[in-house]
mmCIF file of C-alpha atoms in Angstrom:
data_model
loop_
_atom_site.group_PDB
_atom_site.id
_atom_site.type_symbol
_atom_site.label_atom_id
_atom_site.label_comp_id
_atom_site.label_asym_id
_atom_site.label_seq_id
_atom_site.Cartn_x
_atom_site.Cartn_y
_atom_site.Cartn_z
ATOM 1 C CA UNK I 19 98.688 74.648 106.851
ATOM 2 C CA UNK I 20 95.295 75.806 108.082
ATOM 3 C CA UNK I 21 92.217 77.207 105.390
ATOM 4 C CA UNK I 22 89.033 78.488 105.983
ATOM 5 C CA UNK I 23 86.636 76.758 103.605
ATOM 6 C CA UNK I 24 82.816 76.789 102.948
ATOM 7 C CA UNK I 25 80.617 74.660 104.725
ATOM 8 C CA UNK I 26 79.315 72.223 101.104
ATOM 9 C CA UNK I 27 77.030 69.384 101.034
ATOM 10 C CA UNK I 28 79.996 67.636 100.206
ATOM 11 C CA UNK I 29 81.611 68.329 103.695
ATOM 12 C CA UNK I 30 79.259 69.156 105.795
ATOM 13 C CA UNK I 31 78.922 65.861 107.326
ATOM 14 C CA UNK I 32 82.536 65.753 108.703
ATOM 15 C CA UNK I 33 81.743 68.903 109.995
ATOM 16 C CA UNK I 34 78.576 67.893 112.086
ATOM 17 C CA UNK I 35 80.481 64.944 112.999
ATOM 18 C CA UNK I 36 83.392 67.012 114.990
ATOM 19 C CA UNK I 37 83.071 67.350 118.490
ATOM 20 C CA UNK I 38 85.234 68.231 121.762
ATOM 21 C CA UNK I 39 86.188 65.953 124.430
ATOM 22 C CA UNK I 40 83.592 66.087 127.187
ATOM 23 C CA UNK I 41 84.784 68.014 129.613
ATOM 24 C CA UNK I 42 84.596 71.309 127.037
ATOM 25 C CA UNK I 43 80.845 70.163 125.789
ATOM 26 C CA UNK I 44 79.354 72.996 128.170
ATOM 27 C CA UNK I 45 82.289 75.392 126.696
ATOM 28 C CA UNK I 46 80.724 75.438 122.662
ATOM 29 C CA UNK I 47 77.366 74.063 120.930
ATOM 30 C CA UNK I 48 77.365 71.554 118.512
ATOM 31 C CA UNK I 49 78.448 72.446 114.984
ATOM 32 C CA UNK I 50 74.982 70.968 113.509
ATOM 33 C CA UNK I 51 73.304 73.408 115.946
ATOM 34 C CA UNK I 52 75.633 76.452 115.224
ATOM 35 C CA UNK I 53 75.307 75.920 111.104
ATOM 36 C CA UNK I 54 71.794 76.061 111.910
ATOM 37 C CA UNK I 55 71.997 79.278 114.145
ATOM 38 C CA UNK I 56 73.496 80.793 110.950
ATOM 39 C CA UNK I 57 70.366 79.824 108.695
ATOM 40 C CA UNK I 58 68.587 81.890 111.414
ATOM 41 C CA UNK I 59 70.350 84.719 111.607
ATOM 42 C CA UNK I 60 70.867 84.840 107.845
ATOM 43 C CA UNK I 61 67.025 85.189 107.492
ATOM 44 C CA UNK I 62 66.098 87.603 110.266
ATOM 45 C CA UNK I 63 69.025 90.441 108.789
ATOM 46 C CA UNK I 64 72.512 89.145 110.271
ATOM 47 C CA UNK I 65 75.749 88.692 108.268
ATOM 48 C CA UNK I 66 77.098 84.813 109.429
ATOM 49 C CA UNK I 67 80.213 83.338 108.490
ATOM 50 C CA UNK I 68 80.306 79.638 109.300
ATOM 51 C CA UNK I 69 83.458 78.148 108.100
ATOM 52 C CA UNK I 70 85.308 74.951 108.473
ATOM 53 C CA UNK I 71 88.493 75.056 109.191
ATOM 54 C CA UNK I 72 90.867 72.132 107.542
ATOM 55 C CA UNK I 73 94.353 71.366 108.575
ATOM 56 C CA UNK I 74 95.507 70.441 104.817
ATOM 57 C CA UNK I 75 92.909 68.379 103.730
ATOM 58 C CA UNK I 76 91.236 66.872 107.125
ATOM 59 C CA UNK I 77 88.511 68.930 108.391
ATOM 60 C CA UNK I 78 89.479 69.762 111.801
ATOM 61 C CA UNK I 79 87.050 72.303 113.208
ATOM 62 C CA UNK I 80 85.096 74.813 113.055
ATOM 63 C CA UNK I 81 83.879 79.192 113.375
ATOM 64 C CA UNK I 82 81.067 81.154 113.281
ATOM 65 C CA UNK I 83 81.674 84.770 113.079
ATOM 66 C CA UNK I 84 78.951 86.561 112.601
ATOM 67 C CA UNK I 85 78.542 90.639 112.279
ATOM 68 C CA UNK I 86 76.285 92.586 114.154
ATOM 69 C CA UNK I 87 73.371 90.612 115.054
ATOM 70 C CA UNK I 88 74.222 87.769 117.045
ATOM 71 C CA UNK I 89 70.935 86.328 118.384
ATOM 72 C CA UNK I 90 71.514 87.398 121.718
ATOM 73 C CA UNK I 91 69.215 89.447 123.379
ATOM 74 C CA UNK I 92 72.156 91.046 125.870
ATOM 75 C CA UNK I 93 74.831 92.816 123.359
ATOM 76 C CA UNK I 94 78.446 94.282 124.906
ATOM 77 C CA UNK I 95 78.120 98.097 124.075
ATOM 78 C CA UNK I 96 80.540 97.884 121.208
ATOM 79 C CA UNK I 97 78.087 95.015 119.077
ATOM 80 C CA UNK I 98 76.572 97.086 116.699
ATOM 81 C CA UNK I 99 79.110 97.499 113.873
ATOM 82 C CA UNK I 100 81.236 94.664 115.287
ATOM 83 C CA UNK I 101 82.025 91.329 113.816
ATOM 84 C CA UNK I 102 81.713 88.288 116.471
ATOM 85 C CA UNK I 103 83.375 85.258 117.185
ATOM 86 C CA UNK I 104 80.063 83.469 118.425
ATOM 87 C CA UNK I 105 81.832 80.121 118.093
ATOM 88 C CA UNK I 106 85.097 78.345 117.613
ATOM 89 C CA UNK I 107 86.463 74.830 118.350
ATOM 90 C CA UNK I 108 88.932 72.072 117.534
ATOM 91 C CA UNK I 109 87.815 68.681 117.432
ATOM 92 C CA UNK I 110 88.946 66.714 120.909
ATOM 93 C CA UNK I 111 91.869 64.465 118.245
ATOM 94 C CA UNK I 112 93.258 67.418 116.747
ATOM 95 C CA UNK I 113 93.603 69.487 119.781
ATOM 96 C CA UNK I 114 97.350 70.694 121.227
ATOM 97 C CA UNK I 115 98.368 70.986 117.787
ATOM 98 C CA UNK I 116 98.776 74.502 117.078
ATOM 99 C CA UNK I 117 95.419 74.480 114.994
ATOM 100 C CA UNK I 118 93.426 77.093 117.001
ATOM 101 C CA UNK I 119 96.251 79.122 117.064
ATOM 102 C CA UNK I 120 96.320 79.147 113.309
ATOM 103 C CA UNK I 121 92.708 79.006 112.763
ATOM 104 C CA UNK I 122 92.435 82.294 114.951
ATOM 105 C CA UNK I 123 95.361 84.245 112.221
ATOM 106 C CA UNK I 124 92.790 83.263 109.523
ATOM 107 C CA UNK I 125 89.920 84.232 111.253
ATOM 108 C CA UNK I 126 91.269 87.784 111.972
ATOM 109 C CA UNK I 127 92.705 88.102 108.370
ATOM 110 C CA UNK I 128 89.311 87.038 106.883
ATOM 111 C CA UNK I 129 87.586 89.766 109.423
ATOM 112 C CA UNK I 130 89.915 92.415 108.957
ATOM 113 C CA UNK I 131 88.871 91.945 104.821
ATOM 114 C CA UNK I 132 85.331 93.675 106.209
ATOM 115 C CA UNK I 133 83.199 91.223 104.016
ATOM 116 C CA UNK I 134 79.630 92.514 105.801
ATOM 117 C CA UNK I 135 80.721 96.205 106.386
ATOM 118 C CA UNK I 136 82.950 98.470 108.741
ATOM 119 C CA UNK I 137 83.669 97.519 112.216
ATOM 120 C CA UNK I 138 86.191 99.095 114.514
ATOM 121 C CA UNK I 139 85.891 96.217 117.070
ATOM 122 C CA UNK I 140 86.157 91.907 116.891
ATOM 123 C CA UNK I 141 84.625 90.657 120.311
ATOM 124 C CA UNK I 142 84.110 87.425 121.928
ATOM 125 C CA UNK I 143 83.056 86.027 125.101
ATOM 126 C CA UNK I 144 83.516 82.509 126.470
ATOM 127 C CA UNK I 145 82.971 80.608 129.875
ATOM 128 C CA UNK I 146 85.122 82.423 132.973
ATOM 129 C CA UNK I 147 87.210 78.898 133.569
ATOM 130 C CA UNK I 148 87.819 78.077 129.989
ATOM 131 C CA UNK I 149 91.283 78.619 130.478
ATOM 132 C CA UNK I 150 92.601 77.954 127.327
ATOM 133 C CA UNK I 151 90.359 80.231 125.434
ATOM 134 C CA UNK I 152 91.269 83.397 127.489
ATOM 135 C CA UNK I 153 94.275 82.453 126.842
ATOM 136 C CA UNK I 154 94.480 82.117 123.066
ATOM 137 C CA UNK I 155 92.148 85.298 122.600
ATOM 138 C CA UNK I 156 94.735 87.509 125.083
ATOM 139 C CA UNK I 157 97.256 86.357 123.096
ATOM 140 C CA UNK I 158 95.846 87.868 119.684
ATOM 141 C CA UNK I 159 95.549 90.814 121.549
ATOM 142 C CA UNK I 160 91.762 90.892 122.994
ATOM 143 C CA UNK I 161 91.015 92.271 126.431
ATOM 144 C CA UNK I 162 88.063 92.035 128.695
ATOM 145 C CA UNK I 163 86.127 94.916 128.480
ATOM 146 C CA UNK I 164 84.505 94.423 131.728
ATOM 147 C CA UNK I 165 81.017 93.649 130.184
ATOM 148 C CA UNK I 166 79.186 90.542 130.846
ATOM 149 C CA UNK I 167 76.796 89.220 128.204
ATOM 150 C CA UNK I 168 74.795 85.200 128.839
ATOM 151 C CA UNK I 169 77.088 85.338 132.302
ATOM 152 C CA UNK I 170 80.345 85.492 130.043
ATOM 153 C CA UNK I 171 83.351 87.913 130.396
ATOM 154 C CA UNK I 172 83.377 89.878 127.046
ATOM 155 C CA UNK I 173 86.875 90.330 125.188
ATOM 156 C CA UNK I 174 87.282 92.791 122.572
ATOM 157 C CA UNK I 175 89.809 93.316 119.910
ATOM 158 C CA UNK I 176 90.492 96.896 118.305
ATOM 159 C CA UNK I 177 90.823 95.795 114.599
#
């Protein structure tokens, strides 16, 4: 069974210590880097949500959804009032598992909950040939909106 939990001092190490396989490196930034994205955002207005996400008791990934401001200077039209999946990844042993899959019914539970304010609209974007994220997103119902935003095809989700 797959939980959301709190990034703690008592597991944050585990956290910073999960990683994907090399080939998807260029696909996500590190977790270490994206916990500290959220310290950033937190203090310049933004509403982050950094979670780990444990399969039972093993920590075997991570999110970041974040609402409204992202740190990106180029925002999709629908951003303001939005929540964002700025990050999400399964660590390279625990992949092909089902996990994500789970992870992402959590992640849209916990979103739909509102927990920094309204949105009509969950959006992500994510590398044109990372197959298996277009994939799992499509599947939960997102669709490109035809927006770019870093270079990225944008994918929204109507909550």
């Amino acid at each position: 069974m797959i939980t959301l939990r709190p990034i703690t001092l008592e597991n944050r190490r585990a956290i910073f210590n999960l990683e994907v396989s090399e080939d998807q490196r260029r696909f996500v930034a590190s977790n270490l880097s994206s916990v500290a994205s959220c310290y950033v955002l937190a203090t310049n207005g933004g509403h982050p949500f950094p979670f780990a996400i444990y399969a039972e008791e093993q920590p075997v990934g991570f999110i970041m959804l974040t609402y409204r401001i992202t740190g990106y200077d180029e925002l999709p039209s629908i951003a303001e009032d939005s929540y964002c999946i700025l990050r999400l990844m399964i660590d390279k042993q625990y992949q092909n598992r089902g996990y994500g899959r789970e992870a992402m019914i959590k992640i849209l539970e916990f979103t739909r909950t509102f927990p920094a304010g309204p949105a009509r609209y969950c959006w992500t974007c994510y590398e044109a040939d990372n197959v298996v994220a277009k994939k799992l997103y499509e599947s939960f119902g997102f669709r490109e909106s035809g927006e770019i935003s870093h270079n990225e095809p944008v994918t929204v989700l109507r909550l």
